[in-house]
PDB file of C-alpha atoms and ligand atoms in Angstrom:
ATOM      1  CA  UNK A   7      -1.881  -9.701  35.332  1.00 55.00           C
ATOM      2  CA  UNK A   8       0.139  -7.389  33.228  1.00 78.00           C
ATOM      3  CA  UNK A   9       1.473  -8.681  30.057  1.00 94.00           C
ATOM      4  CA  UNK A  10       5.007 -10.253  30.106  1.00 97.00           C
ATOM      5  CA  UNK A  11       7.786  -8.068  28.754  1.00 98.00           C
ATOM      6  CA  UNK A  12      10.311 -10.549  27.435  1.00 98.00           C
ATOM      7  CA  UNK A  13      13.640 -10.161  25.992  1.00 98.00           C
ATOM      8  CA  UNK A  14      14.796 -12.662  23.515  1.00 98.00           C
ATOM      9  CA  UNK A  15      18.544 -13.042  23.069  1.00 98.00           C
ATOM     10  CA  UNK A  16      20.683 -15.386  20.808  1.00 98.00           C
ATOM     11  CA  UNK A  17      22.945 -15.515  17.709  1.00 98.00           C
ATOM     12  CA  UNK A  18      21.422 -15.150  14.284  1.00 98.00           C
ATOM     13  CA  UNK A  19      19.457 -18.323  13.412  1.00 98.00           C
ATOM     14  CA  UNK A  20      18.916 -19.202  17.181  1.00 98.00           C
ATOM     15  CA  UNK A  21      15.120 -19.093  16.846  1.00 98.00           C
ATOM     16  CA  UNK A  22      14.243 -15.666  18.202  1.00 97.00           C
ATOM     17  CA  UNK A  23      11.672 -15.008  15.532  1.00 95.00           C
ATOM     18  CA  UNK A  24      10.077 -18.439  15.757  1.00 96.00           C
ATOM     19  CA  UNK A  25       9.806 -18.302  19.631  1.00 97.00           C
ATOM     20  CA  UNK A  26       8.713 -14.532  19.526  1.00 97.00           C
ATOM     21  CA  UNK A  27       5.666 -15.817  17.653  1.00 95.00           C
ATOM     22  CA  UNK A  28       4.795 -18.180  20.342  1.00 97.00           C
ATOM     23  CA  UNK A  29       4.880 -15.502  22.867  1.00 98.00           C
ATOM     24  CA  UNK A  30       2.553 -13.397  20.798  1.00 97.00           C
ATOM     25  CA  UNK A  31       0.362 -16.293  20.231  1.00 96.00           C
ATOM     26  CA  UNK A  32       0.264 -17.186  24.016  1.00 97.00           C
ATOM     27  CA  UNK A  33       0.090 -13.665  25.506  1.00 97.00           C
ATOM     28  CA  UNK A  34      -1.262 -11.495  22.885  1.00 97.00           C
ATOM     29  CA  UNK A  35       1.798  -8.982  23.268  1.00 97.00           C
ATOM     30  CA  UNK A  36       3.381  -7.061  20.604  1.00 96.00           C
ATOM     31  CA  UNK A  37       6.327  -8.428  18.561  1.00 96.00           C
ATOM     32  CA  UNK A  38       9.040  -5.870  18.498  1.00 97.00           C
ATOM     33  CA  UNK A  39      11.854  -6.621  16.071  1.00 96.00           C
ATOM     34  CA  UNK A  40      14.285  -4.183  14.667  1.00 97.00           C
ATOM     35  CA  UNK A  41      15.062  -6.612  11.938  1.00 95.00           C
ATOM     36  CA  UNK A  42      11.790  -6.642  10.437  1.00 93.00           C
ATOM     37  CA  UNK A  43      11.272  -2.888  11.178  1.00 94.00           C
ATOM     38  CA  UNK A  44      14.634  -2.320   9.177  1.00 95.00           C
ATOM     39  CA  UNK A  45      13.744  -4.678   6.223  1.00 93.00           C
ATOM     40  CA  UNK A  46      10.513  -2.429   5.881  1.00 92.00           C
ATOM     41  CA  UNK A  47      12.598   0.521   5.630  1.00 95.00           C
ATOM     42  CA  UNK A  48      15.716  -0.389   4.108  1.00 95.00           C
ATOM     43  CA  UNK A  49      16.084   2.420   1.665  1.00 97.00           C
ATOM     44  CA  UNK A  50      15.084   5.060   4.402  1.00 94.00           C
ATOM     45  CA  UNK A  51      17.522   8.016   4.258  1.00 95.00           C
ATOM     46  CA  UNK A  52      19.046   8.756   7.634  1.00 93.00           C
ATOM     47  CA  UNK A  53      22.108  10.853   8.887  1.00 93.00           C
ATOM     48  CA  UNK A  54      24.139   7.556   8.551  1.00 92.00           C
ATOM     49  CA  UNK A  55      23.032   6.574   5.118  1.00 94.00           C
ATOM     50  CA  UNK A  56      20.253   3.784   4.545  1.00 96.00           C
ATOM     51  CA  UNK A  57      19.937   0.516   6.431  1.00 97.00           C
ATOM     52  CA  UNK A  58      20.393  -1.498   3.329  1.00 97.00           C
ATOM     53  CA  UNK A  59      24.069  -0.912   3.098  1.00 96.00           C
ATOM     54  CA  UNK A  60      24.705  -2.347   6.608  1.00 97.00           C
ATOM     55  CA  UNK A  61      22.297  -4.914   6.420  1.00 97.00           C
ATOM     56  CA  UNK A  62      23.723  -6.380   3.161  1.00 96.00           C
ATOM     57  CA  UNK A  63      27.179  -6.524   4.555  1.00 96.00           C
ATOM     58  CA  UNK A  64      25.783  -8.197   7.620  1.00 96.00           C
ATOM     59  CA  UNK A  65      26.871  -5.254   9.892  1.00 97.00           C
ATOM     60  CA  UNK A  66      24.949  -3.273  12.651  1.00 98.00           C
ATOM     61  CA  UNK A  67      22.792  -0.480  11.660  1.00 97.00           C
ATOM     62  CA  UNK A  68      23.958   2.712  13.618  1.00 97.00           C
ATOM     63  CA  UNK A  69      22.504   2.872  17.031  1.00 97.00           C
ATOM     64  CA  UNK A  70      20.596   6.124  16.803  1.00 96.00           C
ATOM     65  CA  UNK A  71      18.385   4.582  14.060  1.00 96.00           C
ATOM     66  CA  UNK A  72      17.607   1.442  15.989  1.00 97.00           C
ATOM     67  CA  UNK A  73      17.194   2.933  19.084  1.00 97.00           C
ATOM     68  CA  UNK A  74      14.556   5.326  17.757  1.00 96.00           C
ATOM     69  CA  UNK A  75      12.669   2.262  16.343  1.00 96.00           C
ATOM     70  CA  UNK A  76      12.513   0.567  19.675  1.00 97.00           C
ATOM     71  CA  UNK A  77      11.668   3.640  21.465  1.00 97.00           C
ATOM     72  CA  UNK A  78       8.573   4.158  19.200  1.00 96.00           C
ATOM     73  CA  UNK A  79       7.755   0.489  19.192  1.00 96.00           C
ATOM     74  CA  UNK A  80       7.675   0.288  23.110  1.00 96.00           C
ATOM     75  CA  UNK A  81       5.864   3.465  23.577  1.00 94.00           C
ATOM     76  CA  UNK A  82       2.294   2.455  24.827  1.00 84.00           C
ATOM     77  CA  UNK A  83       3.074  -1.269  24.849  1.00 92.00           C
ATOM     78  CA  UNK A  84       2.032  -3.209  27.672  1.00 90.00           C
ATOM     79  CA  UNK A  85       3.733  -6.369  27.332  1.00 97.00           C
ATOM     80  CA  UNK A  86       6.012  -7.454  24.371  1.00 98.00           C
ATOM     81  CA  UNK A  87       8.489  -9.800  22.787  1.00 98.00           C
ATOM     82  CA  UNK A  88      11.628  -7.887  21.992  1.00 98.00           C
ATOM     83  CA  UNK A  89      13.935  -9.798  19.339  1.00 97.00           C
ATOM     84  CA  UNK A  90      16.892  -8.460  17.628  1.00 97.00           C
ATOM     85  CA  UNK A  91      17.852  -5.722  20.023  1.00 98.00           C
ATOM     86  CA  UNK A  92      19.987  -4.802  21.841  1.00 98.00           C
ATOM     87  CA  UNK A  93      22.992  -6.011  19.798  1.00 98.00           C
ATOM     88  CA  UNK A  94      25.807  -3.926  21.464  1.00 98.00           C
ATOM     89  CA  UNK A  95      26.311  -2.543  24.990  1.00 98.00           C
ATOM     90  CA  UNK A  96      25.357   0.849  24.217  1.00 98.00           C
ATOM     91  CA  UNK A  97      21.894  -0.480  22.915  1.00 98.00           C
ATOM     92  CA  UNK A  98      21.570  -2.151  26.030  1.00 98.00           C
ATOM     93  CA  UNK A  99      22.264   0.717  28.194  1.00 97.00           C
ATOM     94  CA  UNK A 100      19.483   2.553  26.185  1.00 98.00           C
ATOM     95  CA  UNK A 101      16.916  -0.098  26.480  1.00 98.00           C
ATOM     96  CA  UNK A 102      17.508   0.238  30.433  1.00 97.00           C
ATOM     97  CA  UNK A 103      16.794   3.693  30.398  1.00 97.00           C
ATOM     98  CA  UNK A 104      13.250   3.255  28.499  1.00 97.00           C
ATOM     99  CA  UNK A 105      11.811  -0.142  29.885  1.00 96.00           C
ATOM    100  CA  UNK A 106      11.817  -2.689  32.548  1.00 95.00           C
ATOM    101  CA  UNK A 107      12.050  -6.402  31.557  1.00 97.00           C
ATOM    102  CA  UNK A 108      10.259  -9.389  33.095  1.00 97.00           C
ATOM    103  CA  UNK A 109      12.596 -11.972  31.516  1.00 98.00           C
ATOM    104  CA  UNK A 110      16.012 -12.065  29.548  1.00 98.00           C
ATOM    105  CA  UNK A 111      16.258 -15.299  27.696  1.00 98.00           C
ATOM    106  CA  UNK A 112      19.272 -16.426  25.889  1.00 98.00           C
ATOM    107  CA  UNK A 113      18.610 -19.093  23.305  1.00 98.00           C
ATOM    108  CA  UNK A 114      21.780 -21.133  22.696  1.00 98.00           C
ATOM    109  CA  UNK A 115      22.675 -22.832  19.553  1.00 98.00           C
ATOM    110  CA  UNK A 116      26.100 -23.920  18.415  1.00 97.00           C
ATOM    111  CA  UNK A 117      27.418 -22.502  15.273  1.00 97.00           C
ATOM    112  CA  UNK A 118      27.206 -25.357  12.906  1.00 96.00           C
ATOM    113  CA  UNK A 119      23.324 -25.537  13.549  1.00 98.00           C
ATOM    114  CA  UNK A 120      23.056 -21.800  13.054  1.00 98.00           C
ATOM    115  CA  UNK A 121      24.707 -22.084   9.770  1.00 97.00           C
ATOM    116  CA  UNK A 122      22.270 -24.839   8.683  1.00 97.00           C
ATOM    117  CA  UNK A 123      19.257 -22.914   9.903  1.00 98.00           C
ATOM    118  CA  UNK A 124      20.256 -19.519   8.345  1.00 98.00           C
ATOM    119  CA  UNK A 125      21.184 -20.817   5.018  1.00 97.00           C
ATOM    120  CA  UNK A 126      17.965 -22.759   4.799  1.00 97.00           C
ATOM    121  CA  UNK A 127      15.628 -20.191   6.084  1.00 97.00           C
ATOM    122  CA  UNK A 128      12.830 -19.117   3.831  1.00 98.00           C
ATOM    123  CA  UNK A 129      10.672 -16.085   4.635  1.00 96.00           C
ATOM    124  CA  UNK A 130       6.904 -15.566   3.064  1.00 96.00           C
ATOM    125  CA  UNK A 131       6.732 -12.420   1.043  1.00 94.00           C
ATOM    126  CA  UNK A 132       3.139 -11.956   1.825  1.00 94.00           C
ATOM    127  CA  UNK A 133       2.824 -12.498   5.644  1.00 92.00           C
ATOM    128  CA  UNK A 134       6.297 -12.714   6.933  1.00 90.00           C
ATOM    129  CA  UNK A 135       5.933 -16.329   8.267  1.00 91.00           C
ATOM    130  CA  UNK A 136       9.218 -18.223   8.777  1.00 92.00           C
ATOM    131  CA  UNK A 137       9.887 -21.497   7.108  1.00 96.00           C
ATOM    132  CA  UNK A 138      13.125 -23.740   6.809  1.00 97.00           C
ATOM    133  CA  UNK A 139      13.578 -26.005   3.684  1.00 97.00           C
ATOM    134  CA  UNK A 140      14.485 -28.897   5.915  1.00 96.00           C
ATOM    135  CA  UNK A 141      13.444 -28.298   9.350  1.00 96.00           C
ATOM    136  CA  UNK A 142      10.095 -26.551   9.182  1.00 95.00           C
ATOM    137  CA  UNK A 143       8.920 -26.962   5.371  1.00 97.00           C
ATOM    138  CA  UNK A 144       5.778 -25.672   3.884  1.00 98.00           C
ATOM    139  CA  UNK A 145       3.209 -28.165   2.467  1.00 98.00           C
ATOM    140  CA  UNK A 146       3.961 -27.249  -0.911  1.00 97.00           C
ATOM    141  CA  UNK A 147       7.623 -26.223  -1.703  1.00 97.00           C
ATOM    142  CA  UNK A 148       8.084 -22.444  -2.126  1.00 97.00           C
ATOM    143  CA  UNK A 149       4.403 -21.442  -0.926  1.00 98.00           C
ATOM    144  CA  UNK A 150       3.266 -20.296   2.269  1.00 98.00           C
ATOM    145  CA  UNK A 151       0.784 -22.644   4.250  1.00 98.00           C
ATOM    146  CA  UNK A 152      -0.988 -19.507   5.786  1.00 97.00           C
ATOM    147  CA  UNK A 153      -1.405 -16.864   2.968  1.00 98.00           C
ATOM    148  CA  UNK A 154      -0.230 -18.645  -0.312  1.00 98.00           C
ATOM    149  CA  UNK A 155       2.400 -16.168  -0.679  1.00 98.00           C
ATOM    150  CA  UNK A 156       5.808 -16.852  -2.360  1.00 98.00           C
ATOM    151  CA  UNK A 157       8.791 -18.006  -0.071  1.00 98.00           C
ATOM    152  CA  UNK A 158      11.935 -16.279  -0.452  1.00 97.00           C
ATOM    153  CA  UNK A 159      15.512 -16.249   1.021  1.00 97.00           C
ATOM    154  CA  UNK A 160      16.609 -12.926   2.479  1.00 95.00           C
ATOM    155  CA  UNK A 161      19.534 -11.257   0.821  1.00 93.00           C
ATOM    156  CA  UNK A 162      21.664 -11.702   3.973  1.00 96.00           C
ATOM    157  CA  UNK A 163      21.093 -15.539   4.530  1.00 97.00           C
ATOM    158  CA  UNK A 164      23.795 -16.297   1.978  1.00 96.00           C
ATOM    159  CA  UNK A 165      26.959 -18.299   3.331  1.00 96.00           C
ATOM    160  CA  UNK A 166      29.267 -15.412   3.404  1.00 97.00           C
ATOM    161  CA  UNK A 167      26.911 -12.682   5.095  1.00 97.00           C
ATOM    162  CA  UNK A 168      25.922 -15.281   7.586  1.00 97.00           C
ATOM    163  CA  UNK A 169      29.356 -15.989   8.664  1.00 97.00           C
ATOM    164  CA  UNK A 170      29.943 -12.068   8.985  1.00 98.00           C
ATOM    165  CA  UNK A 171      26.789 -11.784  11.014  1.00 98.00           C
ATOM    166  CA  UNK A 172      27.885 -14.597  13.495  1.00 98.00           C
ATOM    167  CA  UNK A 173      31.170 -12.743  13.830  1.00 98.00           C
ATOM    168  CA  UNK A 174      29.643  -9.622  14.490  1.00 98.00           C
ATOM    169  CA  UNK A 175      27.388 -11.336  17.175  1.00 98.00           C
ATOM    170  CA  UNK A 176      30.622 -12.749  18.866  1.00 98.00           C
ATOM    171  CA  UNK A 177      31.932  -9.185  19.005  1.00 98.00           C
ATOM    172  CA  UNK A 178      29.477  -6.768  19.741  1.00 98.00           C
ATOM    173  CA  UNK A 179      26.448  -8.967  21.015  1.00 98.00           C
ATOM    174  CA  UNK A 180      28.320 -11.526  23.267  1.00 98.00           C
ATOM    175  CA  UNK A 181      29.193  -8.450  25.648  1.00 98.00           C
ATOM    176  CA  UNK A 182      25.209  -7.854  25.961  1.00 98.00           C
ATOM    177  CA  UNK A 183      24.630 -11.488  27.097  1.00 98.00           C
ATOM    178  CA  UNK A 184      27.520 -11.118  29.780  1.00 98.00           C
ATOM    179  CA  UNK A 185      25.992  -7.569  30.606  1.00 97.00           C
ATOM    180  CA  UNK A 186      22.753  -9.354  31.713  1.00 98.00           C
ATOM    181  CA  UNK A 187      24.317 -12.544  33.072  1.00 97.00           C
ATOM    182  CA  UNK A 188      26.500 -10.098  35.433  1.00 97.00           C
ATOM    183  CA  UNK A 189      23.354  -8.379  36.477  1.00 94.00           C
ATOM    184  CA  UNK A 190      22.006 -12.036  37.463  1.00 92.00           C
ATOM    185  CA  UNK A 191      19.083 -11.497  34.930  1.00 94.00           C
ATOM    186  CA  UNK A 192      19.941 -14.115  32.239  1.00 98.00           C
ATOM    187  CA  UNK A 193      18.115 -17.311  31.755  1.00 98.00           C
ATOM    188  CA  UNK A 194      19.805 -19.681  29.438  1.00 98.00           C
ATOM    189  CA  UNK A 195      17.784 -22.051  27.188  1.00 98.00           C
ATOM    190  CA  UNK A 196      18.880 -25.067  24.985  1.00 98.00           C
ATOM    191  CA  UNK A 197      17.727 -23.865  21.427  1.00 98.00           C
ATOM    192  CA  UNK A 198      18.696 -27.139  19.928  1.00 97.00           C
ATOM    193  CA  UNK A 199      15.433 -29.023  20.433  1.00 96.00           C
ATOM    194  CA  UNK A 200      12.441 -28.820  18.264  1.00 96.00           C
ATOM    195  CA  UNK A 201      10.789 -25.498  18.255  1.00 96.00           C
ATOM    196  CA  UNK A 202       8.049 -26.990  20.313  1.00 97.00           C
ATOM    197  CA  UNK A 203      10.615 -28.127  23.035  1.00 98.00           C
ATOM    198  CA  UNK A 204      12.285 -25.047  23.013  1.00 98.00           C
ATOM    199  CA  UNK A 205       8.930 -23.204  23.611  1.00 98.00           C
ATOM    200  CA  UNK A 206       8.133 -25.467  26.314  1.00 98.00           C
ATOM    201  CA  UNK A 207      11.219 -24.481  28.162  1.00 98.00           C
ATOM    202  CA  UNK A 208      10.626 -20.821  27.404  1.00 98.00           C
ATOM    203  CA  UNK A 209       6.942 -20.804  28.403  1.00 98.00           C
ATOM    204  CA  UNK A 210       7.865 -22.221  31.650  1.00 98.00           C
ATOM    205  CA  UNK A 211      10.460 -19.381  32.324  1.00 98.00           C
ATOM    206  CA  UNK A 212       7.913 -16.693  31.447  1.00 98.00           C
ATOM    207  CA  UNK A 213       5.360 -18.355  33.757  1.00 97.00           C
ATOM    208  CA  UNK A 214       7.775 -18.194  36.474  1.00 96.00           C
ATOM    209  CA  UNK A 215       8.969 -14.788  36.048  1.00 96.00           C
ATOM    210  CA  UNK A 216       5.744 -13.118  35.967  1.00 91.00           C
TER     211      UNK A 216
HETATM  212  P1  ADP B   3      16.536 -15.748  14.450  1.00 82.64           P
HETATM  213  O1  ADP B   3      15.208 -14.908  14.396  1.00 82.64           O
HETATM  214  O2  ADP B   3      16.977 -15.889  15.984  1.00 82.64           O
HETATM  215  O3  ADP B   3      17.365 -15.453  13.560  1.00 82.64           O
HETATM  216  P2  ADP B   3      14.529 -17.770  13.351  1.00 82.64           P
HETATM  217  O4  ADP B   3      13.477 -17.809  14.244  1.00 82.64           O
HETATM  218  O5  ADP B   3      14.506 -16.919  12.161  1.00 82.64           O
HETATM  219  O6  ADP B   3      15.948 -17.165  14.032  1.00 82.64           O
HETATM  220  O7  ADP B   3      15.124 -19.283  12.990  1.00 82.64           O
HETATM  221  C1  ADP B   3      16.181 -19.300  11.841  1.00 82.64           C
HETATM  222  C2  ADP B   3      15.880 -20.660  10.918  1.00 82.64           C
HETATM  223  O8  ADP B   3      15.786 -21.700  11.670  1.00 82.64           O
HETATM  224  C3  ADP B   3      14.296 -20.447  10.355  1.00 82.64           C
HETATM  225  O9  ADP B   3      14.297 -20.952   9.067  1.00 82.64           O
HETATM  226  C4  ADP B   3      13.343 -21.348  11.296  1.00 82.64           C
HETATM  227  O10 ADP B   3      12.377 -22.103  10.736  1.00 82.64           O
HETATM  228  C5  ADP B   3      14.501 -22.324  11.807  1.00 82.64           C
HETATM  229  N1  ADP B   3      14.223 -22.884  13.134  1.00 82.64           N
HETATM  230  C6  ADP B   3      13.882 -22.156  14.377  1.00 82.64           C
HETATM  231  N2  ADP B   3      13.822 -22.759  15.471  1.00 82.64           N
HETATM  232  C7  ADP B   3      14.318 -23.873  15.085  1.00 82.64           C
HETATM  233  C8  ADP B   3      14.547 -25.249  15.851  1.00 82.64           C
HETATM  234  N3  ADP B   3      14.192 -25.345  17.047  1.00 82.64           N
HETATM  235  N4  ADP B   3      14.853 -26.311  15.114  1.00 82.64           N
HETATM  236  C9  ADP B   3      15.115 -26.199  13.744  1.00 82.64           C
HETATM  237  N5  ADP B   3      14.926 -25.208  13.072  1.00 82.64           N
HETATM  238  C10 ADP B   3      14.573 -23.923  13.865  1.00 82.64           C
HETATM  239  P1  ADP B   4      18.759 -12.229  12.559  1.00 82.64           P
HETATM  240  O1  ADP B   4      17.830 -12.544  13.636  1.00 82.64           O
HETATM  241  O2  ADP B   4      18.760 -13.403  11.572  1.00 82.64           O
HETATM  242  O3  ADP B   4      20.039 -12.187  12.910  1.00 82.64           O
HETATM  243  P2  ADP B   4      17.617  -9.708  12.164  1.00 82.64           P
HETATM  244  O4  ADP B   4      16.535  -9.949  11.191  1.00 82.64           O
HETATM  245  O5  ADP B   4      17.618  -9.535  13.589  1.00 82.64           O
HETATM  246  O6  ADP B   4      18.407 -10.972  11.690  1.00 82.64           O
HETATM  247  O7  ADP B   4      18.628  -8.550  11.659  1.00 82.64           O
HETATM  248  C1  ADP B   4      19.038  -8.381  10.224  1.00 82.64           C
HETATM  249  C2  ADP B   4      19.877  -7.229  10.088  1.00 82.64           C
HETATM  250  O8  ADP B   4      19.397  -6.153  10.523  1.00 82.64           O
HETATM  251  C3  ADP B   4      21.270  -7.348  10.976  1.00 82.64           C
HETATM  252  O9  ADP B   4      22.318  -8.171  10.374  1.00 82.64           O
HETATM  253  C4  ADP B   4      21.609  -6.047  11.072  1.00 82.64           C
HETATM  254  O10 ADP B   4      22.255  -5.421   9.754  1.00 82.64           O
HETATM  255  C5  ADP B   4      20.235  -5.165  11.344  1.00 82.64           C
HETATM  256  N1  ADP B   4      19.672  -5.028  12.507  1.00 82.64           N
HETATM  257  C6  ADP B   4      18.814  -5.761  13.188  1.00 82.64           C
HETATM  258  N2  ADP B   4      18.500  -5.203  14.418  1.00 82.64           N
HETATM  259  C7  ADP B   4      19.651  -4.403  14.878  1.00 82.64           C
HETATM  260  C8  ADP B   4      20.187  -3.742  15.851  1.00 82.64           C
HETATM  261  N3  ADP B   4      19.588  -3.733  16.980  1.00 82.64           N
HETATM  262  N4  ADP B   4      21.121  -2.995  16.049  1.00 82.64           N
HETATM  263  C9  ADP B   4      22.031  -3.019  14.578  1.00 82.64           C
HETATM  264  N5  ADP B   4      21.638  -3.457  13.553  1.00 82.64           N
HETATM  265  C10 ADP B   4      20.355  -4.349  13.537  1.00 82.64           C
HETATM  266 ZN1   ZN B   5       2.494 -16.126   4.120  1.00 82.64          ZN
END
């Protein structure tokens, strides 16, 4: 069987990164995430300035920059878990032109829970692993279980920028959700359960789609 091509949609904090890791572990596919790629290249000069200025404001980095990241990442992949892209309709149309998807899954989580998840999120400086101070704490506070790296808070996970990012989702990315829904391709997954419960539901959908 060929490897699954899975698109994970959902607002910031819905659990896309967390569930992408499960898809990667289960199927050995690539994790393609524009957020991580941009964070690794925050000060890259582009025709549109650097990613940093957009990211720190919680706004979308211009399409040509992210389209190119995704094009390059999908080239030569078999399966993948794509997370954080597309975030507006023009990115969705671009993606249509460059690949086919087996599953488009939307992780649905209400706004109050998203705020709590994002403001408590911590990321390992060393390996990028994802934690939460309350919902998924490391064994030793501030230290990564996996690699012993330092756990840090993302610059854009403060209260004000989180609100802006959630507004950007409603305005720009909700139309992407509607686009896949109209095509009859969207599968909705309740994202409120534990990470394991959400994975169980997602895993079932991937198995059914491939
Ligand atoms: P996204 O990639 O959609 O922004 P993440 O996977 O980074 O979301 O998750 C956001 C935060 O919420 C992280 O701190 C993560 O540990 C935590 N988290 C993820 N899934 C769940 C869940 N099902 N229940 C509670 N917390 C979760
Ligand atoms: P989260 O999953 O918590 O929403 P990401 O790591 O996916 O966060 O994205 C962080 C920031 O990177 C976004 O707020 C935005 O500035 C930028 N970014 C990531 N993906 C895209 C994209 N597809 N288009 C434009 N900007 C993006
Ligand atoms: Zn680590």
